[in-house]
Tab-separated table of C-alpha atoms in Angstrom:
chain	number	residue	atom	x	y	z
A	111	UNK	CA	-69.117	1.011	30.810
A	112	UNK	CA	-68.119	3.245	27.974
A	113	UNK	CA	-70.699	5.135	26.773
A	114	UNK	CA	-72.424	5.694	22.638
A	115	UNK	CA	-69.402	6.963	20.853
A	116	UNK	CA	-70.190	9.505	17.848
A	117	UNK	CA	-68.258	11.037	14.941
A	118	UNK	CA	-67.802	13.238	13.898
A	119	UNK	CA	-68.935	16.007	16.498
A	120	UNK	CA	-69.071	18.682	13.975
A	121	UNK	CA	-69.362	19.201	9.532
A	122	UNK	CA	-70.045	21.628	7.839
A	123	UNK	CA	-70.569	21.088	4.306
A	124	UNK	CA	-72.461	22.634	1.108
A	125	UNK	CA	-75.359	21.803	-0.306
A	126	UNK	CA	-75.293	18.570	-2.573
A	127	UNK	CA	-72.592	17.470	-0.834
A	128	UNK	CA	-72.136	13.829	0.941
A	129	UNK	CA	-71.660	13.394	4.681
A	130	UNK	CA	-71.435	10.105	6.629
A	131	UNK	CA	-71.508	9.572	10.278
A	132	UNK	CA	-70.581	6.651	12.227
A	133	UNK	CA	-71.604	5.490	15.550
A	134	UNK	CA	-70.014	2.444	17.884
A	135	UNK	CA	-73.008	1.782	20.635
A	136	UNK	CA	-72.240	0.111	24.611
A	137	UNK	CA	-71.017	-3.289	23.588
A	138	UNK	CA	-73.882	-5.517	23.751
A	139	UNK	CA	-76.367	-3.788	23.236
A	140	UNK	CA	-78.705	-4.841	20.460
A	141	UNK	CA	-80.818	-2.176	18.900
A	142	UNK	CA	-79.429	1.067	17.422
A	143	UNK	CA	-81.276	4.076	16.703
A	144	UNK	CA	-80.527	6.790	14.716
A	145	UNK	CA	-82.689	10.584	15.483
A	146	UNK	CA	-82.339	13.783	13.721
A	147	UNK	CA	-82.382	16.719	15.977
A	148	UNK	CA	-83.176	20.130	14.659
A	149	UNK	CA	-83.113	23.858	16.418
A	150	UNK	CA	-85.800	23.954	18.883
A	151	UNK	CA	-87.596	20.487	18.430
A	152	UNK	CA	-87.116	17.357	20.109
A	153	UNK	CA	-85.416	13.895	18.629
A	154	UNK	CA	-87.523	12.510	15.675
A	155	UNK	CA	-86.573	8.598	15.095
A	156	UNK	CA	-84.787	8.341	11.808
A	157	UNK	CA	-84.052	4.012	11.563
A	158	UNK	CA	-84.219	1.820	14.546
A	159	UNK	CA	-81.718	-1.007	14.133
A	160	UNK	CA	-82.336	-4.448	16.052
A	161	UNK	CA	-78.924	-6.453	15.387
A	162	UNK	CA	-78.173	-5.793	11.680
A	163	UNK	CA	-81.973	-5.633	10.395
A	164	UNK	CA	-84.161	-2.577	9.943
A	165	UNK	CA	-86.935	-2.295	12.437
A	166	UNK	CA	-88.186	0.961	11.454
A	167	UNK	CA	-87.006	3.194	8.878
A	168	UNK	CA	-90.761	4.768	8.013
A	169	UNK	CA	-89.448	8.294	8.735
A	170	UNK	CA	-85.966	8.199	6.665
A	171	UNK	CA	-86.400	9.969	3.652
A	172	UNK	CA	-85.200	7.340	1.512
A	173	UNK	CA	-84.555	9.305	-1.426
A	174	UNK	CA	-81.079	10.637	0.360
A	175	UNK	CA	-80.793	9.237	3.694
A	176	UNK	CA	-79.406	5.432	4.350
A	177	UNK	CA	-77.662	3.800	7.018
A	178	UNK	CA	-76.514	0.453	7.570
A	179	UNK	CA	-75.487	-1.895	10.261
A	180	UNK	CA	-73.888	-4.564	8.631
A	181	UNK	CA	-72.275	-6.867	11.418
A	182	UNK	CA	-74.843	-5.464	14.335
A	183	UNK	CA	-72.863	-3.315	16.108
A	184	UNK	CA	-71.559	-0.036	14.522
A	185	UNK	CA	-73.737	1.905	11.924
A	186	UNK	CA	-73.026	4.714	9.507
A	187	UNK	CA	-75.588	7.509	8.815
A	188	UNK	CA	-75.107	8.720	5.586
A	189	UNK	CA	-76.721	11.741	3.499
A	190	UNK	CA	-76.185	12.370	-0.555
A	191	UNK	CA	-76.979	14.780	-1.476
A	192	UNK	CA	-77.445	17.400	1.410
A	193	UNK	CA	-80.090	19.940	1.655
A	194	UNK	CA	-80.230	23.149	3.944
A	195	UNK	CA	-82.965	21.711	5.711
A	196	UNK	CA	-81.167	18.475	7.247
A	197	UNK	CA	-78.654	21.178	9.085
A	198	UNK	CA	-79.357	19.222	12.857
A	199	UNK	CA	-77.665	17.121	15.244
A	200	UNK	CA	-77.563	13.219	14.402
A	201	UNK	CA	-78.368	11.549	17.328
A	202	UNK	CA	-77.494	7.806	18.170
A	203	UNK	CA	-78.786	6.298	20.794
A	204	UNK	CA	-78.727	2.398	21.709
A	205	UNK	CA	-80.628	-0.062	24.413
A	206	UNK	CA	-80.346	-3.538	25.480
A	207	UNK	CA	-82.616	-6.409	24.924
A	208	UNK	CA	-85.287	-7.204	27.194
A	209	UNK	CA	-88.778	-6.087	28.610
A	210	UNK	CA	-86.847	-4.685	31.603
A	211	UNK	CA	-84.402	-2.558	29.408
A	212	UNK	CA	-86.466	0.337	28.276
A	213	UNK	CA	-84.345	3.003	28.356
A	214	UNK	CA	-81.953	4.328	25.948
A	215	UNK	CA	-78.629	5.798	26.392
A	216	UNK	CA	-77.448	9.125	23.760
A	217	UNK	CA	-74.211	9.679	21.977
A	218	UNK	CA	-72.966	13.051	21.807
A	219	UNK	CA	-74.437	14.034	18.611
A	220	UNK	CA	-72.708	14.760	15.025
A	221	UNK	CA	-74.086	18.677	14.641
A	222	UNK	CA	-74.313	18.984	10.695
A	223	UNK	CA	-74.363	22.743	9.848
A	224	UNK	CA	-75.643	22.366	5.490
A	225	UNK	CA	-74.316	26.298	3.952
B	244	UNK	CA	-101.098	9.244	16.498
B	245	UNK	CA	-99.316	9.317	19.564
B	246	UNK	CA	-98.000	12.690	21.004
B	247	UNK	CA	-96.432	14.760	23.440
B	248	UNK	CA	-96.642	18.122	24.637
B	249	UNK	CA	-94.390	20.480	26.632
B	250	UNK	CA	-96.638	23.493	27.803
B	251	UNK	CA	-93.209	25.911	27.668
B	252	UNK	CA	-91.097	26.079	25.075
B	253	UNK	CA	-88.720	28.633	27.470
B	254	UNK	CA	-88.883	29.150	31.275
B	255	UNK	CA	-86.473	31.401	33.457
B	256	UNK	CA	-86.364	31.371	36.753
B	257	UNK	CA	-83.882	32.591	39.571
B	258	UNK	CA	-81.996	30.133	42.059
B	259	UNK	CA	-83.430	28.583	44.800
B	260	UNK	CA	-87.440	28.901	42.859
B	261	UNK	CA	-89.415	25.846	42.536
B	262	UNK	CA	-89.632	24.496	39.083
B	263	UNK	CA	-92.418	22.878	37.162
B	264	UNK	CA	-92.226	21.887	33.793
B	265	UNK	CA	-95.769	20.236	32.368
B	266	UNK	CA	-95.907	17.568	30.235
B	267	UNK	CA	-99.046	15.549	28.901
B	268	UNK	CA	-99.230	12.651	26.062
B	269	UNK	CA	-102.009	11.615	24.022
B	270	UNK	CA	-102.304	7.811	24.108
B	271	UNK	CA	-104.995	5.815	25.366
B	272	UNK	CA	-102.806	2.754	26.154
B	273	UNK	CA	-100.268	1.894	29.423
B	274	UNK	CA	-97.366	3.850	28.900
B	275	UNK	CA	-93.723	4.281	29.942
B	276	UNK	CA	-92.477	7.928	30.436
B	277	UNK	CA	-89.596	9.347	30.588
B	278	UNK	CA	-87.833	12.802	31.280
B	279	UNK	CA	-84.480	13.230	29.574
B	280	UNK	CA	-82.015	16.200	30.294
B	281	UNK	CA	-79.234	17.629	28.031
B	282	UNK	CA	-76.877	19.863	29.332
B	283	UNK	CA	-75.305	23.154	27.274
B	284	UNK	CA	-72.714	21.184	25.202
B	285	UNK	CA	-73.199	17.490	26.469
B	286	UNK	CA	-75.466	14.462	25.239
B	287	UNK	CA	-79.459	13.779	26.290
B	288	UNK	CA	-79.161	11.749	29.747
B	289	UNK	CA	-82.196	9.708	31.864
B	290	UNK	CA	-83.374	12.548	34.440
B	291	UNK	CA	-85.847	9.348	35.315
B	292	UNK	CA	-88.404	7.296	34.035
B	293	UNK	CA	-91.741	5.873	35.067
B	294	UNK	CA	-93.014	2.329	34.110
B	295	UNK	CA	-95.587	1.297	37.269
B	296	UNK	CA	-96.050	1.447	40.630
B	297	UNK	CA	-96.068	4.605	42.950
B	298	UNK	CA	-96.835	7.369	40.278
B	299	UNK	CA	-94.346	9.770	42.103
B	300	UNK	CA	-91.149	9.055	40.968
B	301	UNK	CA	-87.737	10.699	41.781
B	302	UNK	CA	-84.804	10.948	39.821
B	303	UNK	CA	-81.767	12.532	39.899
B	304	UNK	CA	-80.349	15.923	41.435
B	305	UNK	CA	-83.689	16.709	43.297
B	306	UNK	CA	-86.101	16.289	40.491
B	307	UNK	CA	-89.229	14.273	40.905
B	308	UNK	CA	-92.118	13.823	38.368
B	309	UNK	CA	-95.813	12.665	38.955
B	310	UNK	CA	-97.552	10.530	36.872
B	311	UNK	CA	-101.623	11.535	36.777
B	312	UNK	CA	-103.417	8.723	34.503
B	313	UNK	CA	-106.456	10.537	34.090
B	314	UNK	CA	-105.169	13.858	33.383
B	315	UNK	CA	-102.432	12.005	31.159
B	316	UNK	CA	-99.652	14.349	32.389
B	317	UNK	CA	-96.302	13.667	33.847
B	318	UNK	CA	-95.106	16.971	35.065
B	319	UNK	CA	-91.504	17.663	36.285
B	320	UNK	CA	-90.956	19.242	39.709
B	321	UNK	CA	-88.251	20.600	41.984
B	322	UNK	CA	-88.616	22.278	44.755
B	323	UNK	CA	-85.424	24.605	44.727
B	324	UNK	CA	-83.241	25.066	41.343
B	325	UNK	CA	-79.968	25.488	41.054
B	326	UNK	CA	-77.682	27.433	38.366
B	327	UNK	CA	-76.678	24.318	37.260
B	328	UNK	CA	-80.145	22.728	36.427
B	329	UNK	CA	-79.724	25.490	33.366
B	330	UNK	CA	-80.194	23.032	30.544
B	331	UNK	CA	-83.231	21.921	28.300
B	332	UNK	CA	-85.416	19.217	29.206
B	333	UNK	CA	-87.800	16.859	27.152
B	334	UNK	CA	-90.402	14.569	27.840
B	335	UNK	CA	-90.961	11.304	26.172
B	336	UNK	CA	-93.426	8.640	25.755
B	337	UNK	CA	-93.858	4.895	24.653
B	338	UNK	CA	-96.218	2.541	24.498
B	339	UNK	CA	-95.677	-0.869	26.269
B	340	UNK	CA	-96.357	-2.688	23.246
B	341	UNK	CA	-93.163	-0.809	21.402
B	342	UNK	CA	-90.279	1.044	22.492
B	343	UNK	CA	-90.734	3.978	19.998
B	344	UNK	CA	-90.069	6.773	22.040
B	345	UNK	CA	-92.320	10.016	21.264
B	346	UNK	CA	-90.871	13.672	22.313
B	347	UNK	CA	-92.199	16.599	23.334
B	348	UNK	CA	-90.376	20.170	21.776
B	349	UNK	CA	-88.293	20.848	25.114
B	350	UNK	CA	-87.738	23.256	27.384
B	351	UNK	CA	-85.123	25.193	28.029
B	352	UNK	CA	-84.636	25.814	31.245
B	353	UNK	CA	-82.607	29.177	32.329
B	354	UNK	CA	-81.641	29.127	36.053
B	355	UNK	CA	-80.180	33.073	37.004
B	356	UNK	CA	-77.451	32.974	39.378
């Protein structure tokens, strides 16, 4: 099966600037999550998407983060306006329904470098 | 609050050494735990993954983790490394009632040829 595609792999942008990412998860599979990755730490969950509704979003900072997942499969990331500190890699992940599908399976990653 | 902790944020070790990477969550409740692997340049993959049963569980390319209740640990082990094991490695956590996943930091894992 084709795997969590991610894109873009790389931006670089200033400060104040916009920056969207999309991401296409394994067909079928229901929830969508979104993690922010910085230097050195692990994955902390930004949104968790089941279909096209918001699960959890407590840890997006609201104020410049959103994403969306309007028909419940592909979801855009997006950030306006940028700050140094959200330089990390965008992580999507996605799993299937069902108590026996706990595990998720990683895109690539979008690395955002914020100068 | 749930959490996870990687005792090594760095560990070297020359080929053919045994590896163990410690791991240990605080959560009272049953839990599912996982160890995920991401290679330089390439996404986070399943190393494996413990929901029940035998607490020794094996996963891919020689690695094996235990699961110790009371100790609340789930340490990663191989016996011999390989250059190619060079990578870093995180531990995660969930509680059966939810499938939020809680990380540890990593560890990165440098294998000398």
């Amino acid at each position: 099966e084709a795997g969590v595609a991610q894109s873009p792999r790389y931006k670089i942008i200033e400060k104040r600037q916009s920056v969207a990412f999309w991401c296409n998860p394994i067909s079928g599979h229901a929830t969508l999550y979104w993690y922010q990755q910085i230097l050195g730490q692990g994955p902390k969950l930004l949104i968790q998407f089941q279909n096209n509704g918001v699960v959890d979003d407590s840890q997006l900072p609201k104020d410049r983060f959103s994403a969306e997942r309007l028909k419940g499969v592909d979801s855009t990331l997006k950030i306006q306006p940028a700050k140094l500190e959200d330089s990390a890699v965008y992580l999507c992940a996605s799993r299937a329904s069902g108590t026996g599908a706990n595990v998720l399976t990683f895109g690539a990653g979008s690395r955002l470098t914020v100068l | 609050a749930q959490s996870v902790s990687q005792h090594n944020h760095h560990v070297i070790l020359s080929e053919a050494a045994s590896l163990e990477l410690g791991c240990n969550y605080s959560y009272g409740g049953t839990v599912n735990l996982f160890w995920y692997v991401q290679y330089p340049g390439q996404h986070l993959q399943l190393l494996l993954k413990y929901f029940s049963g035998d607490p020794l569980v094996k996963g891919i390319k020689g690695f094996e983790a235990e699961f110790i209740k009371s100790k609340f640990s789930f340490n990663l082990r191989k016996p011999s490394v390989q250059w190619s094991d060079t990578a870093e490695y995180f531990c995660a956590v969930n509680a059966r009632s939810n499938y939020q996943l809680i990380w540890g930091a990593g560890t990165k894992l440098i294998i000398k040829p």
